[in-house]
CSV table of C-alpha atoms in Angstrom, one decimal:
chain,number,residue,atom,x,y,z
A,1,UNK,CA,15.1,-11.5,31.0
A,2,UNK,CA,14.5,-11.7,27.1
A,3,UNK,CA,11.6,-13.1,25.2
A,4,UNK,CA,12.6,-14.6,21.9
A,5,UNK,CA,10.4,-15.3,19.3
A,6,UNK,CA,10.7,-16.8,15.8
A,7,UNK,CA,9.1,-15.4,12.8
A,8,UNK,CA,8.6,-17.5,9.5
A,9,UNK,CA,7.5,-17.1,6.6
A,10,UNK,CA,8.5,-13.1,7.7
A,11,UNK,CA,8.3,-11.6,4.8
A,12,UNK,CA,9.5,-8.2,5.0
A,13,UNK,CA,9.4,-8.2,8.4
A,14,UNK,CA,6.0,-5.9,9.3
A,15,UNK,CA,4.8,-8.1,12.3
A,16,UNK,CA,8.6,-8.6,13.4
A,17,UNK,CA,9.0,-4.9,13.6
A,18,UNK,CA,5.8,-4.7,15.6
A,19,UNK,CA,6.8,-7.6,18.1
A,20,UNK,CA,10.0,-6.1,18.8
A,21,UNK,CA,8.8,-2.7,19.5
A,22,UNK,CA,6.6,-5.1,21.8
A,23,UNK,CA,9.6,-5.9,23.9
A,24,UNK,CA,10.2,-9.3,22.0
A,25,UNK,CA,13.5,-9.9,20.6
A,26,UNK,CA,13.7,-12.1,17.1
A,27,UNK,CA,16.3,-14.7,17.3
A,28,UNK,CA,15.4,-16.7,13.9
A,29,UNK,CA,13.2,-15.1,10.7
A,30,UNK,CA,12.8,-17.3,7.8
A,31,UNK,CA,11.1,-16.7,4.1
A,32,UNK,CA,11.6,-18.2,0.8
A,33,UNK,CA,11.8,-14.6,-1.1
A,34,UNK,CA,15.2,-13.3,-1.4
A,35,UNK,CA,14.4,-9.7,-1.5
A,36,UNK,CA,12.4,-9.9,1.8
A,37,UNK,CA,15.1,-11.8,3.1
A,38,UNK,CA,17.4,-8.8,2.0
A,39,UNK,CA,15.0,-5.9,3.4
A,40,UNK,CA,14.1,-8.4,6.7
A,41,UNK,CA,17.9,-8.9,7.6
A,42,UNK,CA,18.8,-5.0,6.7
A,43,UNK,CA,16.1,-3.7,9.0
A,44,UNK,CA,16.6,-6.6,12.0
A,45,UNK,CA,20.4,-6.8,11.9
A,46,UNK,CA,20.5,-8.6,15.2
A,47,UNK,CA,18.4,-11.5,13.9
A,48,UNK,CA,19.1,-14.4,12.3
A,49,UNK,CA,17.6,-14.5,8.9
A,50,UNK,CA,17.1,-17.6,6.7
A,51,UNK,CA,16.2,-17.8,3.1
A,52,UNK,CA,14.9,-21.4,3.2
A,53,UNK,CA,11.9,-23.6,2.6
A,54,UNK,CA,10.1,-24.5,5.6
A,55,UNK,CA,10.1,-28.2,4.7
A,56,UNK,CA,13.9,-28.4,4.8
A,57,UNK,CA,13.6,-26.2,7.8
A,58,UNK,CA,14.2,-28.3,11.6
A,59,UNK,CA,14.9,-26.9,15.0
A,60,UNK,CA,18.4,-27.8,14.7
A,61,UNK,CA,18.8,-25.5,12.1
A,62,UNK,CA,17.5,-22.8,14.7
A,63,UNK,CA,19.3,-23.9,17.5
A,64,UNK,CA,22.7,-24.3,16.1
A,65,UNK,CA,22.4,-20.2,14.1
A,66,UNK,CA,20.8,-18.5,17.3
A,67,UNK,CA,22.8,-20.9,20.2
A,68,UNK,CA,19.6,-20.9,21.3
A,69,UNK,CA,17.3,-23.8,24.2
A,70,UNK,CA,13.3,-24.6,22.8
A,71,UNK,CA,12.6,-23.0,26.5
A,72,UNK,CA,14.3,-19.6,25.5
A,73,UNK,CA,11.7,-19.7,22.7
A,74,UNK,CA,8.4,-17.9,23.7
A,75,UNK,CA,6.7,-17.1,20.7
A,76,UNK,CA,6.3,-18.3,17.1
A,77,UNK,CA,4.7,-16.6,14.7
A,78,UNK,CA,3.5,-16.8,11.0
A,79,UNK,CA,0.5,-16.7,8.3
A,80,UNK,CA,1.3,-20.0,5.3
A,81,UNK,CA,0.0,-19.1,2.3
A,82,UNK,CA,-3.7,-19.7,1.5
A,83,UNK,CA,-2.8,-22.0,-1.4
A,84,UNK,CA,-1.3,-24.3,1.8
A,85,UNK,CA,-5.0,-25.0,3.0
A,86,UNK,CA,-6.4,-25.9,-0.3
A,87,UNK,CA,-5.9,-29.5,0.5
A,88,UNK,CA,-6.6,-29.6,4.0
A,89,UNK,CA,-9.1,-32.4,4.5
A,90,UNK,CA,-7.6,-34.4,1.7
A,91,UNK,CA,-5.7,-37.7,2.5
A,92,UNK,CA,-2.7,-36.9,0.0
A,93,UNK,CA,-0.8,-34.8,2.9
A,94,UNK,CA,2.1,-34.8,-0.1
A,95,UNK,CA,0.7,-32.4,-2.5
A,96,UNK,CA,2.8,-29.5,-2.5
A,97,UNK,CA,0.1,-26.7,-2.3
A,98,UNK,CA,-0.9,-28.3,1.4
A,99,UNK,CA,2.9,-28.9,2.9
A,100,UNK,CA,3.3,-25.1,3.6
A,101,UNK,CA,0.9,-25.8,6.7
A,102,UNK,CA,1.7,-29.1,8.0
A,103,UNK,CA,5.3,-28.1,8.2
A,104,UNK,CA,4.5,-25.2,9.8
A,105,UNK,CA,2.5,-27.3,12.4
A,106,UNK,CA,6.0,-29.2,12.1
A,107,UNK,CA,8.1,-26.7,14.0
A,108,UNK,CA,5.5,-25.7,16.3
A,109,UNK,CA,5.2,-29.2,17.0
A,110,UNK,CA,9.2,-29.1,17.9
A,111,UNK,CA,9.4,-25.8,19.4
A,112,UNK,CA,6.7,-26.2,21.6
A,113,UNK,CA,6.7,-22.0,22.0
A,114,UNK,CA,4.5,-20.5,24.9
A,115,UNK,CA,2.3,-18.7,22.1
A,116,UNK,CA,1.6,-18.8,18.8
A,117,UNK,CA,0.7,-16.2,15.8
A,118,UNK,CA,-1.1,-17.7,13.0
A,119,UNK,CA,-2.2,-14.9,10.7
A,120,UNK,CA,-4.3,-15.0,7.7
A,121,UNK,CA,-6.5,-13.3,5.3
A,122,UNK,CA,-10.3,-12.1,6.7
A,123,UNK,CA,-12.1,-14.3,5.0
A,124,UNK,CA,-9.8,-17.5,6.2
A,125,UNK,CA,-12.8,-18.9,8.8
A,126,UNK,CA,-15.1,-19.9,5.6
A,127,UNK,CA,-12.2,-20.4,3.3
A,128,UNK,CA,-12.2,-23.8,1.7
A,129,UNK,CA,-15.8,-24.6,3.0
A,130,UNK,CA,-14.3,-24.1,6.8
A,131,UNK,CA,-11.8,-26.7,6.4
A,132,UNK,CA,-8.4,-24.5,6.5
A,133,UNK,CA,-10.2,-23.1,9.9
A,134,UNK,CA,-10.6,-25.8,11.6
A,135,UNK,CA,-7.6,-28.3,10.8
A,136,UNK,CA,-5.8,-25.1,12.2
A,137,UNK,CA,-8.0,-25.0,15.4
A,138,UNK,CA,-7.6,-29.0,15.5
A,139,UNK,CA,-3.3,-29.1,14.9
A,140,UNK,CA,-3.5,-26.5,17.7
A,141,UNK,CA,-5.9,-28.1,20.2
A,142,UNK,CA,-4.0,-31.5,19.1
A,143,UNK,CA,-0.7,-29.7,21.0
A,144,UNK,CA,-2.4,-28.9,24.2
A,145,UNK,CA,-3.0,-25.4,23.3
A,146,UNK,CA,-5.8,-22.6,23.9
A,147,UNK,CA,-7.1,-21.5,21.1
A,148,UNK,CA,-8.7,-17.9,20.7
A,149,UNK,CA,-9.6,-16.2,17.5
A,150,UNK,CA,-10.7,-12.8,15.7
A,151,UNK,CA,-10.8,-10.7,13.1
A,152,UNK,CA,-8.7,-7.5,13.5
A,153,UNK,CA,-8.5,-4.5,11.0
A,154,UNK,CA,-5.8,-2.3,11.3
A,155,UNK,CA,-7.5,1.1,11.4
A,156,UNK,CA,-8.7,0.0,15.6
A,157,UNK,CA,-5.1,0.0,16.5
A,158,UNK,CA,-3.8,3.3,14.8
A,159,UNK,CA,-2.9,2.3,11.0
A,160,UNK,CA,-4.7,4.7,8.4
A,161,UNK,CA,-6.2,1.9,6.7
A,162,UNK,CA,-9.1,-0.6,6.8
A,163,UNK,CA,-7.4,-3.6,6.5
A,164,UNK,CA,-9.2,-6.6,8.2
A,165,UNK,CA,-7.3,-9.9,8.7
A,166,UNK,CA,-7.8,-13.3,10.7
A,167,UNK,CA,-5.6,-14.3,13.7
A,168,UNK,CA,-5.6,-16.9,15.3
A,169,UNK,CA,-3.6,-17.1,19.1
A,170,UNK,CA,-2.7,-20.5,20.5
A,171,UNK,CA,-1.3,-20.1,23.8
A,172,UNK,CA,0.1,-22.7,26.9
A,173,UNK,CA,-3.3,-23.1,29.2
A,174,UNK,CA,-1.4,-22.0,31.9
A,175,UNK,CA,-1.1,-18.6,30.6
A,176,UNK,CA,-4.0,-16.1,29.7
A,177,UNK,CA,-4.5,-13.9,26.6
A,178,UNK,CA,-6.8,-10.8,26.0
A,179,UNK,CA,-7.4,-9.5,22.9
A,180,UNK,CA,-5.8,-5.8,22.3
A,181,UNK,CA,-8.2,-3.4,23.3
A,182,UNK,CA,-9.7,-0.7,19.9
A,183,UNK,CA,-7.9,2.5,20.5
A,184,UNK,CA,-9.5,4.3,17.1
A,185,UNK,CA,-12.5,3.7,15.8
A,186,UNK,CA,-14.1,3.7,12.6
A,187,UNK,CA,-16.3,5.9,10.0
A,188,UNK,CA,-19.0,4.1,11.7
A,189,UNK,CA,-21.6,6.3,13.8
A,190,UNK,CA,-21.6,4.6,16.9
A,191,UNK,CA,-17.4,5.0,16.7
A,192,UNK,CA,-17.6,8.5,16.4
A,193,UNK,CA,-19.6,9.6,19.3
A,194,UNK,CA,-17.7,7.2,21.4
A,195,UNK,CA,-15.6,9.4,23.5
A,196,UNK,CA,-13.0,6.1,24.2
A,197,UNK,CA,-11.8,6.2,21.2
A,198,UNK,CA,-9.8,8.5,18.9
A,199,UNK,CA,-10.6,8.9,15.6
A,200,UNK,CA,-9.6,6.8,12.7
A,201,UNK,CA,-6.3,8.2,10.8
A,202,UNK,CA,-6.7,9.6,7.2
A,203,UNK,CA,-4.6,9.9,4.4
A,204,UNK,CA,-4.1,13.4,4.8
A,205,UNK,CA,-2.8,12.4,8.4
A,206,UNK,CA,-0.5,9.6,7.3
A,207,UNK,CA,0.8,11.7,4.4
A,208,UNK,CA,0.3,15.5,4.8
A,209,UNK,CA,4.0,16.2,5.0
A,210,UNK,CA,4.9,14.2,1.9
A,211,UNK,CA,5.8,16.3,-1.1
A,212,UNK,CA,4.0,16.0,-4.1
A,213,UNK,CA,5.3,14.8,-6.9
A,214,UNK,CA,4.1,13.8,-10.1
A,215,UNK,CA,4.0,10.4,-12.2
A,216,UNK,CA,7.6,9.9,-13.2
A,217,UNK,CA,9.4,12.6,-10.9
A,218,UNK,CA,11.2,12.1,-7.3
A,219,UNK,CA,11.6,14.4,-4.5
A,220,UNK,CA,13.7,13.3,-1.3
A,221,UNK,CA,12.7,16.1,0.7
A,222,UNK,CA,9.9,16.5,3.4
A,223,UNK,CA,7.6,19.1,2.6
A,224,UNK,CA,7.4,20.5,5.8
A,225,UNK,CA,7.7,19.6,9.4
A,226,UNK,CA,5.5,16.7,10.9
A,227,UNK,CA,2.3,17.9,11.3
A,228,UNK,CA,0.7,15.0,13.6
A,229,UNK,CA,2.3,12.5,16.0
A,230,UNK,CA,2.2,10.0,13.3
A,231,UNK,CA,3.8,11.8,11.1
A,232,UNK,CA,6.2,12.2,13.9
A,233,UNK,CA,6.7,8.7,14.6
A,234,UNK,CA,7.4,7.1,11.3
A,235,UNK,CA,10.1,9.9,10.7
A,236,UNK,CA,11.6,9.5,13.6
A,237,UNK,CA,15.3,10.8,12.8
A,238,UNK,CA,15.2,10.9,9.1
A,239,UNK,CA,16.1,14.0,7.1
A,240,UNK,CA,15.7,12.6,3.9
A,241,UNK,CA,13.4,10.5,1.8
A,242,UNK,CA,13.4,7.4,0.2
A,243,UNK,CA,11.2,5.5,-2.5
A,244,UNK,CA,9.2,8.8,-3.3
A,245,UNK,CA,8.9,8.3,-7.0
A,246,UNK,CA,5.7,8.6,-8.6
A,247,UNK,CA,4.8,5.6,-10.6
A,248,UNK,CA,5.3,6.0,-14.2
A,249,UNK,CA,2.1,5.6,-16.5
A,250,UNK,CA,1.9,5.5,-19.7
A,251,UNK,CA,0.0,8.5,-21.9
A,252,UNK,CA,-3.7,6.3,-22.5
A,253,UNK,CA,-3.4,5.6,-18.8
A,254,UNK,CA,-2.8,9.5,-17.7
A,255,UNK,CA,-5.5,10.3,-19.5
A,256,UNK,CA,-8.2,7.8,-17.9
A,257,UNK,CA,-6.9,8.8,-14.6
A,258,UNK,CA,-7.1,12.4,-15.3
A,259,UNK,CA,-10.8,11.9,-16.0
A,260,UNK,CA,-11.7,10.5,-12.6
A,261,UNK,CA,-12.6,12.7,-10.1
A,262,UNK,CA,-13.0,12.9,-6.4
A,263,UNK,CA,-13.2,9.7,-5.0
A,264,UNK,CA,-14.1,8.8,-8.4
A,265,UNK,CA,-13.8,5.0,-10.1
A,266,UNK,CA,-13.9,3.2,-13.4
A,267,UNK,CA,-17.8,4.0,-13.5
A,268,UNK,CA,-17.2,8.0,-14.2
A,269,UNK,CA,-15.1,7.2,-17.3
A,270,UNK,CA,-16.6,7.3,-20.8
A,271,UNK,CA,-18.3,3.5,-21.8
A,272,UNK,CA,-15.2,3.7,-24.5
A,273,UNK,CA,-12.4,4.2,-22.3
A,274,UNK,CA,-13.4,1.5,-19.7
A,275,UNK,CA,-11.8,-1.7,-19.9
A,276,UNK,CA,-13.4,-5.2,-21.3
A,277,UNK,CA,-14.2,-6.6,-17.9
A,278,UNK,CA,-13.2,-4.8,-14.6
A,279,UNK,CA,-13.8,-4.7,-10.9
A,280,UNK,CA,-15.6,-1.7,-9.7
A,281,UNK,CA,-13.1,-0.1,-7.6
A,282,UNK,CA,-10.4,-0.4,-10.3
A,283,UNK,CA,-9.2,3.1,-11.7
A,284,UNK,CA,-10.6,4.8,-8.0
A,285,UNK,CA,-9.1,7.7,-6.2
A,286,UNK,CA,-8.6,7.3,-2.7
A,287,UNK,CA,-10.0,10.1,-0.4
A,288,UNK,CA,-7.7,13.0,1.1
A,289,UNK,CA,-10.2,12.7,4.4
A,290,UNK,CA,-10.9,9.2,4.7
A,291,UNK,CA,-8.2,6.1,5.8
A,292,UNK,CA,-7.3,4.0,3.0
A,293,UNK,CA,-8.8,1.0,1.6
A,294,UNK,CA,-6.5,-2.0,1.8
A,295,UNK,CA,-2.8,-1.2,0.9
A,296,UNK,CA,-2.1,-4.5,-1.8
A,297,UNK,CA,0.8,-5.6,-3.5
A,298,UNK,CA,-0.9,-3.6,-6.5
A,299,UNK,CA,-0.8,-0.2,-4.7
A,300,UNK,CA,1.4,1.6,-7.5
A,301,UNK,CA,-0.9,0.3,-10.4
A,302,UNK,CA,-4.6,1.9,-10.8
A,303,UNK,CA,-6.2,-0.6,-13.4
A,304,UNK,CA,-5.9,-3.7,-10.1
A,305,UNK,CA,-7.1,-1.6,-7.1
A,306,UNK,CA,-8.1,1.8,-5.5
A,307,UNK,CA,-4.7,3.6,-5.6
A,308,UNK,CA,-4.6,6.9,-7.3
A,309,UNK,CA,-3.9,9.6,-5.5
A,310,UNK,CA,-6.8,11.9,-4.2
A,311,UNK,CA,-5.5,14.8,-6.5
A,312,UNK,CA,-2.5,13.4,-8.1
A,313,UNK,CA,-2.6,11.7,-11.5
A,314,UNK,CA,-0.9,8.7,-10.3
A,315,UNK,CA,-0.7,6.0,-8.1
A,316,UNK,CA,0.2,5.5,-4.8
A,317,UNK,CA,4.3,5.9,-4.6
A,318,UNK,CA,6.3,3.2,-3.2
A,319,UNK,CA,7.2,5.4,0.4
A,320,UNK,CA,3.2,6.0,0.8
A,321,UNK,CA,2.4,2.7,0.1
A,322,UNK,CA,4.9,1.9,3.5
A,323,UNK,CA,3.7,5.4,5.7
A,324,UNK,CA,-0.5,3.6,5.1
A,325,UNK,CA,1.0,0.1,6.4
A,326,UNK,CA,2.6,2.4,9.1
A,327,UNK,CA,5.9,1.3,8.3
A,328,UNK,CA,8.6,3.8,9.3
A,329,UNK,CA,10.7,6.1,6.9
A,330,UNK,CA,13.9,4.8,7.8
A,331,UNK,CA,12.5,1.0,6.9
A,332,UNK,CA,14.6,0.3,3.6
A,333,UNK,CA,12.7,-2.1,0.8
A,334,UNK,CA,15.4,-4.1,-1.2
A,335,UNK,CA,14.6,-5.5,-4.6
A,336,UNK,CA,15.4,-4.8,-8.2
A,337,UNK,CA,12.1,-3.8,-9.2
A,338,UNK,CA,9.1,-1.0,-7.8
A,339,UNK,CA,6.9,-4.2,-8.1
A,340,UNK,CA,9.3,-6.4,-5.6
A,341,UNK,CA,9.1,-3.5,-3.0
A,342,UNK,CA,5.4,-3.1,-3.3
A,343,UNK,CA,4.8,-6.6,-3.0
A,344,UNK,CA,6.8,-6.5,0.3
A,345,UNK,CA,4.9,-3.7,1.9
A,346,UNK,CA,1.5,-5.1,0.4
A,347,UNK,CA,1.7,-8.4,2.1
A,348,UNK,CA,2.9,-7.2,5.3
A,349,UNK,CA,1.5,-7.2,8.7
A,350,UNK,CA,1.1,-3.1,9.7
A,351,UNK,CA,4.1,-2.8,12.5
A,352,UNK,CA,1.4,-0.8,14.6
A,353,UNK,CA,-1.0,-3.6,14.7
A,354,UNK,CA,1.7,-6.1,15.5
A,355,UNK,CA,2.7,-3.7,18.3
A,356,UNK,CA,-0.9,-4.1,19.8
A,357,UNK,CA,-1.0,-7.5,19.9
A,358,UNK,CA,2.4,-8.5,21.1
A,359,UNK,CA,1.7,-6.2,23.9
A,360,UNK,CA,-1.3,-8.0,25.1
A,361,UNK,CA,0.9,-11.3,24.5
A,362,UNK,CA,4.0,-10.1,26.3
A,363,UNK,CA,1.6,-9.6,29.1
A,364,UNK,CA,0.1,-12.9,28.8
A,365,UNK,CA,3.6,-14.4,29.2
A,366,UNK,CA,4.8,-12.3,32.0
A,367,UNK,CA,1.3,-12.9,34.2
């Protein structure tokens, strides 16, 4: 038997990849963006991909490109846009900025899947005064579903990064659901001396077999063989390399970055060199030993996030940006710019923590 699901607004295709190493297979992906359109169809070839808006989007659309009954359809999944919720509450349903959600609700509404995946940032429960929250909860409850929801970050479930987001699983009350169970843990004390779980991934983990290479210079070649299971996994067959440029940066940037030592930010570089008005961990070097912070669209460019390199003068290339988001190294990132495929892997949801939680929903739809 086969459990399809639909993915919208997919993006680049992160929690797709995840579901479908699940067991789910992904009749129907839609997303506004045509690179992630590009990368989401050359990376799922067997699913139907869409570049549409989801307001001109209907079930007939679906059903007539996948040949496909609502019943064959046992998950949908998705994460709008905060900017949808800003209006939520409001009576003027017709602004533009509050659409992205109610037609989302739309094809829920027509679909009536088994489950559903609404994802969203960490801080989405207290996000417009609790409003987005609950007309989510509500819409859901309003379609005769169960409604369970929680904060997951990424580095629980194997992903070398602390990167904490909101789901939210609506589910048929004659199924059950269970949260994926932690298999790493944290920095935090408590984590560490518990024996049931393994210890959180670090960047020397994730990218220990990576060549180096410096700002403006390529290298397609591992430099060595995988040195962790990891490591192991997201090569899987490849003998090559792809998207391992270091970002190019011009010479008053070099020599800011050059300045900033070990897990070093803005705050260790001369008064005179710092910008106008920053962000503290602006211009910050990740640690060697340590996971990641969160893996943004920004990940290549130092003066918007913690990026560079533990002992490289650069930023985070565009192939580690994918290994921390635990993409694989055969996933291929379309789009005419570095900023295009950074945005894609920024955004995305990591494969691995996808793969954690369609698990526990394939078993939900099996029991």
């Amino acid at each position: 038997m086969s459990y399809y699901a639909i993915d919208l607004f997919s993006g680049a295709g992160g929690l797709s990849a995840g579901l479908e190493s699940a067991g789910f297979k992904i009749a129907y992906a839609s997303d506004i963006n045509a690179d992630m359109c590009k990368t989401y169809q050359y990376n799922h070839p067997n699913t139907v991909v869409d570049q549409r808006d989801i307001s001109e989007l209907t079930w007939k659309n679906i059903k007539e490109s996948t040949k496909l009954k609502k019943s064959d359809i046992k998950l949908i999944s998705g994460g709008p846009p905060c900017q949808g919720f800003s209006t939520v509450g409001k009576k003027d349903e017709s602004d533009p900025r509050n659409k992205l959600f109610v037609q989302y609700v739309r094809i829920i509404r027509e679909v009536n899947p088994d489950f559903v995946i609404f994802e969203n940032v960490s801080g989405f429960k207290k996000l417009y005064q609790g409003r987005a929250f609950e007309a989510v909860c509500k819409e859901f409850r309003d379609l005769g579903y169960t409604i369970n929801n929680k904060i997951l970050n990424a580095i629980n479930y194997g992903v070398p990064q602390h990167r904490e987001r909101t789901f939210i699983i609506a589910h048929s009350k004659k199924l059950k659901f269970s949260w994926p169970k932690k298999t790493h843990g944290t920095e935090n004390k408590n984590d560490l001396f518990n024996e049931n779980l393994k210890k959180p991934l670090t960047l020397e983990d994730a990218l220990g077999d990576l060549p180096l290479v410096e700002s403006g210079k390529k290298n397609e070649h591992y430099s060595s063989s995988p040195k962790n299971s990891y490591q192991k996994k997201r090569r899987k067959n490849c003998n090559h390399l792809t998207e391992h440029v270091g970002p190019r940066h011009g010479e008053s940037l070099l020599y800011r970055i050059k300045l900033i030592p070990k897990g070093g930010s803005v705050l260790d570089l001369p008064e005179q060199l710092r910008p106008k008005s920053y962000f503290n961990n602006t211009y910050a070097r990740l640690l060697w030993d340590k996971p990641a912070t969160t893996i943004t669209r920004n990940f290549s460019t130092p003066s918007s996030s913690r990026c560079i390199h533990p002992f490289l003068n650069r930023g985070l290339t565009t192939r580690e940006g994918a290994r921390l988001q635990s993409f694989d190294d055969d996933y291929v990132f379309f789009g005419k710019s570095k900023s295009s495929k950074n945005l894609q892997i920024g955004n995305a949801v990591p494969p691995l923590l996808a793969h954690n939680l369609g698990r526990e929903i394939m078993s939900g739809i099996k029991s």
